[in-house]
mmCIF file of C-alpha atoms in Angstrom:
data_model
loop_
_atom_site.group_PDB
_atom_site.id
_atom_site.type_symbol
_atom_site.label_atom_id
_atom_site.label_comp_id
_atom_site.label_asym_id
_atom_site.label_seq_id
_atom_site.Cartn_x
_atom_site.Cartn_y
_atom_site.Cartn_z
ATOM 1 C CA MET A 718 55.437 94.759 42.032
ATOM 2 C CA ARG A 719 53.415 95.245 38.544
ATOM 3 C CA ALA A 720 50.486 96.397 41.157
ATOM 4 C CA HIS A 721 51.836 98.231 42.638
ATOM 5 C CA ARG A 722 53.258 99.963 39.238
ATOM 6 C CA SER A 723 49.577 99.906 37.403
ATOM 7 C CA ARG A 724 48.526 102.267 40.565
ATOM 8 C CA ALA A 725 51.651 103.794 39.450
ATOM 9 C CA ILE A 726 50.596 104.154 35.771
ATOM 10 C CA THR A 727 46.738 105.126 36.566
ATOM 11 C CA ILE A 728 47.327 108.043 39.570
ATOM 12 C CA ALA A 729 49.758 109.815 36.273
ATOM 13 C CA THR A 730 46.967 109.291 33.772
ATOM 14 C CA LEU A 731 44.255 110.694 35.760
ATOM 15 C CA LEU A 732 46.440 113.688 36.725
ATOM 16 C CA LEU A 733 47.131 114.154 32.640
ATOM 17 C CA VAL A 734 43.632 113.752 32.210
ATOM 18 C CA ILE A 735 42.752 116.610 34.755
ATOM 19 C CA ALA A 736 45.927 119.433 33.270
ATOM 20 C CA GLY A 737 44.550 118.847 30.498
ATOM 21 C CA LEU A 738 41.047 119.748 31.559
ATOM 22 C CA ALA A 739 42.506 122.017 33.263
ATOM 23 C CA GLY A 740 43.714 123.661 30.607
ATOM 24 C CA GLY A 741 41.354 123.593 28.447
ATOM 25 C CA LEU A 742 39.618 125.513 30.765
ATOM 26 C CA THR A 743 41.948 127.977 31.049
ATOM 27 C CA VAL A 744 41.710 128.630 27.121
ATOM 28 C CA LEU A 745 38.264 129.063 27.897
ATOM 29 C CA LEU A 746 38.091 132.060 30.043
ATOM 30 C CA ARG A 747 40.709 133.686 28.300
ATOM 31 C CA THR A 748 38.670 133.310 25.156
ATOM 32 C CA THR A 749 35.839 134.461 26.153
ATOM 33 C CA GLY A 750 37.903 137.436 28.881
ATOM 34 C CA GLY A 751 36.896 135.259 31.996
ATOM 35 C CA GLY A 752 33.168 136.008 31.313
ATOM 36 C CA ALA A 753 33.146 140.138 32.689
ATOM 37 C CA GLY A 754 33.297 143.036 31.845
ATOM 38 C CA HIS A 755 34.245 146.114 32.741
ATOM 39 C CA ALA A 756 32.263 146.571 34.882
ATOM 40 C CA GLY A 757 32.851 143.618 36.768
ATOM 41 C CA ARG A 758 30.015 142.217 35.685
ATOM 42 C CA PRO A 759 29.635 139.280 32.859
ATOM 43 C CA ALA A 760 30.137 140.157 29.425
ATOM 44 C CA PRO A 761 27.068 139.533 27.051
ATOM 45 C CA LYS A 762 27.624 136.571 24.437
ATOM 46 C CA GLY A 763 27.957 136.704 20.545
ATOM 47 C CA ALA A 764 31.190 139.439 20.371
ATOM 48 C CA GLU A 765 31.016 140.442 16.795
ATOM 49 C CA GLN A 766 34.794 140.111 15.233
ATOM 50 C CA ILE A 767 35.159 143.201 13.557
ATOM 51 C CA ASP A 768 39.162 145.306 12.227
ATOM 52 C CA LEU A 769 38.535 148.655 13.988
ATOM 53 C CA ALA A 770 39.695 150.711 11.896
ATOM 54 C CA ARG A 771 37.811 149.495 8.735
ATOM 55 C CA GLU A 772 34.765 149.112 10.439
ATOM 56 C CA VAL A 773 35.503 152.991 11.093
ATOM 57 C CA ALA A 774 36.696 153.922 7.736
ATOM 58 C CA ASP A 775 33.387 152.224 5.971
ATOM 59 C CA TYR A 776 31.390 154.466 8.645
ATOM 60 C CA THR A 777 32.609 157.615 7.920
ATOM 61 C CA SER A 778 33.618 156.934 4.172
ATOM 62 C CA ARG A 779 29.544 158.348 3.197
ATOM 63 C CA PHE A 780 29.984 161.842 5.400
ATOM 64 C CA GLY A 781 29.912 164.809 3.153
ATOM 65 C CA PRO A 782 28.909 167.809 3.014
ATOM 66 C CA ASP A 783 25.216 169.653 2.965
ATOM 67 C CA HIS A 784 24.181 166.049 3.920
ATOM 68 C CA GLY A 785 23.571 163.353 6.229
ATOM 69 C CA TYR A 786 22.754 165.176 9.467
ATOM 70 C CA LEU A 787 19.447 165.848 11.732
ATOM 71 C CA HIS A 788 19.022 168.250 14.422
ATOM 72 C CA PRO A 789 18.589 166.544 17.142
ATOM 73 C CA GLY A 790 16.021 167.547 19.999
ATOM 74 C CA ARG A 791 17.249 168.170 23.133
ATOM 75 C CA ALA A 792 15.459 164.738 24.866
ATOM 76 C CA ASP A 793 16.855 162.978 21.921
ATOM 77 C CA ARG A 794 20.628 164.517 23.407
ATOM 78 C CA GLU A 795 20.285 164.135 27.044
ATOM 79 C CA ASP A 796 18.346 160.007 27.153
ATOM 80 C CA ILE A 797 21.297 159.191 24.844
ATOM 81 C CA ALA A 798 24.402 160.709 26.659
ATOM 82 C CA ALA A 799 22.448 159.425 30.113
ATOM 83 C CA ALA A 800 22.289 155.724 28.308
ATOM 84 C CA VAL A 801 26.412 156.346 27.853
ATOM 85 C CA GLY A 802 26.551 156.762 30.954
ATOM 86 C CA LEU A 803 23.997 153.263 32.171
ATOM 87 C CA LEU A 804 26.632 151.788 30.222
ATOM 88 C CA LEU A 805 29.593 153.060 31.963
ATOM 89 C CA ASP A 806 28.026 152.090 35.486
ATOM 90 C CA GLY A 807 27.571 148.963 34.076
ATOM 91 C CA HIS A 808 23.400 148.937 33.539
ATOM 92 C CA ARG A 809 23.825 146.820 29.843
ATOM 93 C CA ASP A 810 20.210 146.557 29.858
ATOM 94 C CA GLN A 811 18.463 149.731 30.750
ATOM 95 C CA ALA A 812 21.056 151.520 28.010
ATOM 96 C CA GLU A 813 20.205 149.278 26.056
ATOM 97 C CA GLN A 814 16.283 150.092 26.852
ATOM 98 C CA ARG A 815 17.072 153.761 26.372
ATOM 99 C CA LEU A 816 19.078 154.029 23.620
ATOM 100 C CA SER A 817 16.933 151.696 21.428
ATOM 101 C CA GLN A 818 13.690 154.183 22.180
ATOM 102 C CA ARG A 819 16.430 157.059 20.502
ATOM 103 C CA ASP A 820 16.745 154.724 17.394
ATOM 104 C CA PHE A 821 20.155 153.295 18.188
ATOM 105 C CA THR A 822 22.411 149.970 18.979
ATOM 106 C CA VAL A 823 24.934 148.210 21.307
ATOM 107 C CA ARG A 824 26.740 145.535 20.516
ATOM 108 C CA THR A 825 29.560 144.176 21.883
ATOM 109 C CA VAL A 826 32.891 143.528 18.937
ATOM 110 C CA VAL A 827 36.020 142.137 19.669
ATOM 111 C CA ASP A 828 38.475 144.151 17.013
ATOM 112 C CA ARG A 829 40.577 141.310 15.407
ATOM 113 C CA PRO A 830 43.992 142.910 15.201
ATOM 114 C CA SER A 831 44.805 144.533 18.745
ATOM 115 C CA GLY A 832 42.179 141.478 20.337
ATOM 116 C CA HIS A 833 40.552 143.566 22.323
ATOM 117 C CA ARG A 834 36.874 144.007 22.791
ATOM 118 C CA TYR A 835 34.633 147.511 22.471
ATOM 119 C CA THR A 836 30.805 148.102 22.879
ATOM 120 C CA GLU A 837 29.576 149.679 19.922
ATOM 121 C CA VAL A 838 26.522 152.702 20.428
ATOM 122 C CA ALA A 839 25.949 153.845 17.243
ATOM 123 C CA ASP A 840 22.694 155.494 15.461
ATOM 124 C CA ARG A 841 20.653 153.120 13.563
ATOM 125 C CA THR A 842 20.413 155.425 10.412
ATOM 126 C CA ASP A 843 23.536 154.927 9.605
ATOM 127 C CA SER A 844 23.050 153.250 6.724
ATOM 128 C CA ALA A 845 19.511 155.199 5.994
ATOM 129 C CA VAL A 846 19.303 157.103 2.612
ATOM 130 C CA THR A 847 18.548 159.947 5.035
ATOM 131 C CA PRO A 848 21.177 159.194 8.503
ATOM 132 C CA ARG A 849 20.568 161.544 11.172
ATOM 133 C CA GLY A 850 24.244 161.818 11.446
ATOM 134 C CA TRP A 851 24.670 161.684 15.417
ATOM 135 C CA GLY A 852 27.933 159.389 15.725
ATOM 136 C CA ARG A 853 28.976 156.879 17.461
ATOM 137 C CA VAL A 854 30.504 155.239 20.523
ATOM 138 C CA TYR A 855 33.731 152.567 21.046
ATOM 139 C CA LEU A 856 33.449 151.781 24.912
ATOM 140 C CA ASP A 857 36.922 149.589 26.172
ATOM 141 C CA LEU A 858 35.150 146.352 27.658
ATOM 142 C CA ASP A 859 38.368 144.743 28.970
ATOM 143 C CA HIS A 860 38.479 147.591 31.507
ATOM 144 C CA ARG A 861 36.808 150.774 33.703
ATOM 145 C CA PRO A 862 36.302 153.187 30.819
ATOM 146 C CA SER A 863 38.873 156.807 32.678
ATOM 147 C CA TRP A 864 39.722 158.312 28.832
ATOM 148 C CA SER A 865 38.250 159.831 26.219
ATOM 149 C CA VAL A 866 39.075 160.491 22.703
ATOM 150 C CA GLN A 867 37.100 162.653 20.877
ATOM 151 C CA VAL A 868 37.161 162.747 16.926
ATOM 152 C CA PRO A 869 34.661 165.760 15.656
ATOM 153 C CA HIS A 870 35.226 166.341 12.345
ATOM 154 C CA PRO A 871 36.050 162.728 10.805
ATOM 155 C CA GLY A 872 35.439 162.977 6.824
ATOM 156 C CA PHE A 873 36.404 166.941 7.321
ATOM 157 C CA ASP A 874 40.371 167.122 8.940
ATOM 158 C CA LEU A 875 41.119 163.677 7.316
ATOM 159 C CA GLY A 876 42.158 161.322 8.624
ATOM 160 C CA THR A 877 41.520 161.879 12.957
ATOM 161 C CA GLU A 878 39.205 159.030 12.539
ATOM 162 C CA GLN A 879 42.415 156.447 11.980
ATOM 163 C CA LEU A 880 44.207 158.370 14.798
ATOM 164 C CA GLY A 881 41.544 158.702 16.950
ATOM 165 C CA VAL A 882 41.322 154.162 16.637
ATOM 166 C CA ARG A 883 45.333 154.382 16.703
ATOM 167 C CA VAL A 884 45.150 155.664 20.023
ATOM 168 C CA LEU A 885 41.937 153.487 21.205
ATOM 169 C CA ARG A 886 43.869 150.522 20.863
ATOM 170 C CA GLY A 887 47.024 152.389 22.632
ATOM 171 C CA SER A 888 46.126 152.483 25.335
ATOM 172 C CA PRO A 889 43.626 150.669 28.034
ATOM 173 C CA GLY A 890 39.815 152.381 29.489
ATOM 174 C CA GLY A 891 39.640 154.165 26.694
ATOM 175 C CA VAL A 892 36.520 155.813 25.078
ATOM 176 C CA LEU A 893 36.454 156.505 21.542
ATOM 177 C CA VAL A 894 33.607 159.846 20.878
ATOM 178 C CA ILE A 895 32.999 159.643 16.665
ATOM 179 C CA ALA A 896 30.669 162.790 15.232
ATOM 180 C CA GLY A 897 28.132 161.258 12.876
ATOM 181 C CA ALA A 898 28.783 164.009 9.893
ATOM 182 C CA HIS A 899 30.886 165.702 7.530
ATOM 183 C CA ARG A 900 31.440 168.842 9.573
ATOM 184 C CA LYS A 901 29.189 171.067 6.649
ATOM 185 C CA ALA A 902 27.027 168.532 6.304
ATOM 186 C CA GLY A 903 24.290 170.790 8.556
ATOM 187 C CA VAL A 904 21.902 174.211 7.698
ATOM 188 C CA GLY A 905 25.386 176.483 8.827
ATOM 189 C CA ASN A 906 27.057 175.296 12.197
ATOM 190 C CA SER A 907 24.869 172.847 13.107
ATOM 191 C CA ALA A 908 26.567 169.852 12.479
ATOM 192 C CA ASP A 909 30.185 171.612 13.395
ATOM 193 C CA VAL A 910 30.525 169.775 16.746
ATOM 194 C CA ALA A 911 33.609 171.102 18.571
ATOM 195 C CA HIS A 912 31.306 175.051 18.704
ATOM 196 C CA ARG A 913 27.715 173.624 19.398
ATOM 197 C CA GLU A 914 26.428 172.688 22.862
ATOM 198 C CA ASP A 915 23.447 171.089 21.253
ATOM 199 C CA THR A 916 24.770 168.241 19.623
ATOM 200 C CA VAL A 917 24.634 164.512 20.627
ATOM 201 C CA PHE A 918 28.501 164.428 20.265
ATOM 202 C CA HIS A 919 28.606 167.545 23.040
ATOM 203 C CA ALA A 920 26.257 165.827 24.927
ATOM 204 C CA ILE A 921 27.736 162.873 25.745
ATOM 205 C CA CYS A 922 31.407 164.729 26.072
ATOM 206 C CA ALA A 923 30.313 166.269 28.903
ATOM 207 C CA GLU A 924 29.108 163.386 30.282
ATOM 208 C CA LEU A 925 31.995 162.039 30.393
ATOM 209 C CA ALA A 926 33.849 165.155 31.406
ATOM 210 C CA ARG A 927 31.044 165.209 34.138
ATOM 211 C CA ARG A 928 32.449 162.483 35.202
ATOM 212 C CA GLY A 929 35.795 163.827 35.843
ATOM 213 C CA MET A 930 36.847 161.369 32.682
ATOM 214 C CA PRO A 931 40.424 163.858 30.820
ATOM 215 C CA GLY A 932 40.120 164.215 27.187
ATOM 216 C CA ILE A 933 41.596 164.118 24.248
ATOM 217 C CA GLN A 934 40.033 166.256 20.458
ATOM 218 C CA LEU A 935 41.850 164.908 17.742
ATOM 219 C CA HIS A 936 41.538 168.128 14.887
ATOM 220 C CA GLY A 937 43.704 168.574 10.966
ATOM 221 C CA PHE A 938 45.329 171.406 10.093
ATOM 222 C CA ALA A 939 46.337 172.432 6.036
ATOM 223 C CA ALA A 940 50.088 172.198 5.996
ATOM 224 C CA SER A 941 49.562 176.154 5.041
ATOM 225 C CA ALA A 942 47.858 177.137 8.250
ATOM 226 C CA ALA A 943 50.821 176.493 10.389
ATOM 227 C CA PRO A 944 54.245 176.070 8.285
ATOM 228 C CA GLY A 945 57.478 174.772 9.686
ATOM 229 C CA TYR A 946 54.954 173.086 12.463
ATOM 230 C CA ASP A 947 53.455 168.757 12.665
ATOM 231 C CA VAL A 948 51.781 169.875 16.032
ATOM 232 C CA ILE A 949 49.681 172.726 17.250
ATOM 233 C CA ALA A 950 49.189 171.635 21.846
ATOM 234 C CA SER A 951 46.776 173.077 23.533
ATOM 235 C CA THR A 952 44.317 172.627 26.180
ATOM 236 C CA GLY A 953 41.805 174.447 24.877
ATOM 237 C CA ALA A 954 39.798 177.446 26.992
ATOM 238 C CA GLY A 955 41.440 176.305 30.235
ATOM 239 C CA SER A 956 44.204 174.536 32.450
ATOM 240 C CA ALA A 957 43.663 171.711 34.245
ATOM 241 C CA GLY A 958 45.418 169.369 31.570
ATOM 242 C CA ARG A 959 48.527 171.598 31.418
ATOM 243 C CA GLN A 960 50.686 169.287 32.765
ATOM 244 C CA GLU A 961 49.883 166.536 30.493
ATOM 245 C CA GLY A 962 50.311 169.388 27.527
ATOM 246 C CA ARG A 963 53.304 169.559 28.061
ATOM 247 C CA ASP A 964 54.214 166.047 28.229
ATOM 248 C CA LEU A 965 52.442 165.093 25.567
ATOM 249 C CA ALA A 966 54.142 168.074 23.301
ATOM 250 C CA ASP A 967 57.661 166.651 24.881
ATOM 251 C CA ALA A 968 56.824 163.165 24.085
ATOM 252 C CA LEU A 969 55.216 164.543 20.538
ATOM 253 C CA ARG A 970 59.123 166.208 19.984
ATOM 254 C CA GLY A 971 60.344 163.417 21.359
ATOM 255 C CA HIS A 972 58.872 160.952 17.961
ATOM 256 C CA GLY A 973 60.637 163.511 16.167
ATOM 257 C CA PHE A 974 57.628 166.264 15.644
ATOM 258 C CA ALA A 975 57.602 170.125 15.298
ATOM 259 C CA VAL A 976 55.444 171.821 17.629
ATOM 260 C CA CYS A 977 53.476 174.482 18.063
ATOM 261 C CA ARG A 978 53.269 175.146 22.441
ATOM 262 C CA ALA A 979 49.862 177.362 22.588
ATOM 263 C CA TRP A 980 50.614 178.589 26.531
ATOM 264 C CA VAL A 981 54.064 179.121 25.415
ATOM 265 C CA ARG A 982 53.185 181.862 22.099
ATOM 266 C CA SER A 983 50.234 182.430 20.032
ATOM 267 C CA CYS A 984 49.264 179.963 17.956
ATOM 268 C CA PRO A 985 47.148 178.968 15.329
ATOM 269 C CA LEU A 986 44.029 177.029 15.675
ATOM 270 C CA GLU A 987 44.301 177.024 20.066
ATOM 271 C CA GLY A 988 40.499 175.454 20.079
ATOM 272 C CA ARG A 989 40.381 178.443 22.759
ATOM 273 C CA THR A 990 36.387 178.165 21.653
ATOM 274 C CA ASN A 991 36.092 174.611 21.736
ATOM 275 C CA VAL A 992 32.900 174.004 23.387
ATOM 276 C CA GLN A 993 33.490 170.560 24.959
ATOM 277 C CA GLY A 994 36.934 172.186 26.619
ATOM 278 C CA GLN A 995 34.698 175.192 28.063
ATOM 279 C CA THR A 996 32.522 172.225 29.726
ATOM 280 C CA ALA A 997 35.489 170.390 30.532
ATOM 281 C CA ASP A 998 36.869 173.091 32.220
ATOM 282 C CA ASP A 999 33.558 173.720 33.941
ATOM 283 C CA ASP A 1000 34.580 170.507 35.580
ATOM 284 C CA HIS A 1001 38.153 171.086 36.199
ATOM 285 C CA VAL A 1002 39.149 168.388 34.303
ATOM 286 C CA PRO A 1003 42.049 167.953 31.844
ATOM 287 C CA PHE A 1004 41.025 168.386 28.337
ATOM 288 C CA LEU A 1005 43.316 168.611 25.090
ATOM 289 C CA HIS A 1006 42.377 169.881 21.790
ATOM 290 C CA VAL A 1007 45.489 168.654 19.176
ATOM 291 C CA GLU A 1008 45.785 169.921 15.158
ATOM 292 C CA PHE A 1009 47.694 167.392 13.622
ATOM 293 C CA SER A 1010 49.285 168.086 9.896
ATOM 294 C CA PRO A 1011 48.283 166.299 6.995
ATOM 295 C CA GLY A 1012 51.802 164.457 6.891
ATOM 296 C CA VAL A 1013 51.144 162.724 10.823
ATOM 297 C CA ARG A 1014 47.405 162.400 9.442
ATOM 298 C CA ALA A 1015 48.164 160.556 6.506
ATOM 299 C CA GLY A 1016 48.549 157.145 7.608
ATOM 300 C CA GLY A 1017 52.117 154.903 7.587
ATOM 301 C CA ARG A 1018 54.709 155.887 10.284
ATOM 302 C CA PRO A 1019 54.267 159.937 10.872
ATOM 303 C CA ALA A 1020 50.340 158.488 11.950
ATOM 304 C CA GLU A 1021 51.803 155.928 14.057
ATOM 305 C CA ARG A 1022 54.453 157.968 16.693
ATOM 306 C CA ALA A 1023 52.580 160.454 17.077
ATOM 307 C CA ALA A 1024 49.711 157.562 17.766
ATOM 308 C CA ALA A 1025 52.814 156.490 19.949
ATOM 309 C CA ALA A 1026 53.382 159.936 21.815
ATOM 310 C CA VAL A 1027 49.292 160.412 22.711
ATOM 311 C CA GLY A 1028 49.743 156.781 23.780
ATOM 312 C CA GLU A 1029 52.124 157.912 26.697
ATOM 313 C CA ILE A 1030 49.350 160.546 28.505
ATOM 314 C CA THR A 1031 46.090 158.735 27.941
ATOM 315 C CA ARG A 1032 48.058 155.716 29.982
ATOM 316 C CA ARG A 1033 48.876 157.448 32.308
ATOM 317 C CA TRP A 1034 45.067 158.936 32.886
ATOM 318 C CA ALA A 1035 44.567 155.137 31.902
ATOM 319 C CA GLY A 1036 46.392 154.489 35.794
ATOM 320 C CA THR A 1037 44.535 157.392 37.247
ATOM 321 C CA PRO A 1038 41.385 156.601 39.902
ATOM 322 C CA VAL A 1039 38.019 158.772 37.896
ATOM 323 C CA THR A 1040 37.500 161.360 41.659
ATOM 324 C CA HIS A 1041 34.020 163.187 39.913
#
């Protein structure tokens, strides 16, 4: 009887040990994301813990007019955009090598508030005395990227960069593209990336559009530019995103915002000359050009409600396979 009881205790102890080991392994895999990146390959080790909103705020707080922008050459633009494409295809080593040749860095970060992992592509000159202002990109590392949120005028359209972070956090599979300088930093309009094709920002957005990835571009307007409206929604130069535009406008209205719909009536700041929208139209890819009032961009509950409305569209994009 004692021998039987002893064997039963031994077996029970072994089962508890095995269960404990299995549980520990499960926690380890969850902590490391199972070791797989968005392309099904092992994720790089040594991810840095950050608060993405604070990181972006620190980055864009240095932007100002009349300084901080150097016009990129064609080879610079093409190489950086091609390297972002390599990252999307899971070829990180090749992308790092190519980006390093253009003085860009690649690192893996974990956004503490959301727990999401991103690949960050950043210009090494960002913290230099004379930055080039070529921008920054964050790509979802836990899901295959399938859509983008674009911020062309950080530091000028105040608050759009933080709204971009909210949108990225709100749906899986996003790519956040942030311009690297104030809109008036360059000679003439050279740093106005929404209206120039010869920028790193445009080259990256064009690469995403070429791959069939829909995008939403965030802008800001002065209250006097559209009195009575909180948001101006447009599909830019094209109409491929017309249904998404309608649904976004409905979602924004459902969250209490007054929306001017550019496909229904004449609205100011419709973005018809936006070059990223024109490129998306050429590739028959949905593109949304959305202008927000100062009150929405100021943060707090209005920004949360706006991001929630945008999330209804980006989550749909995340569930739709990229076909190009």
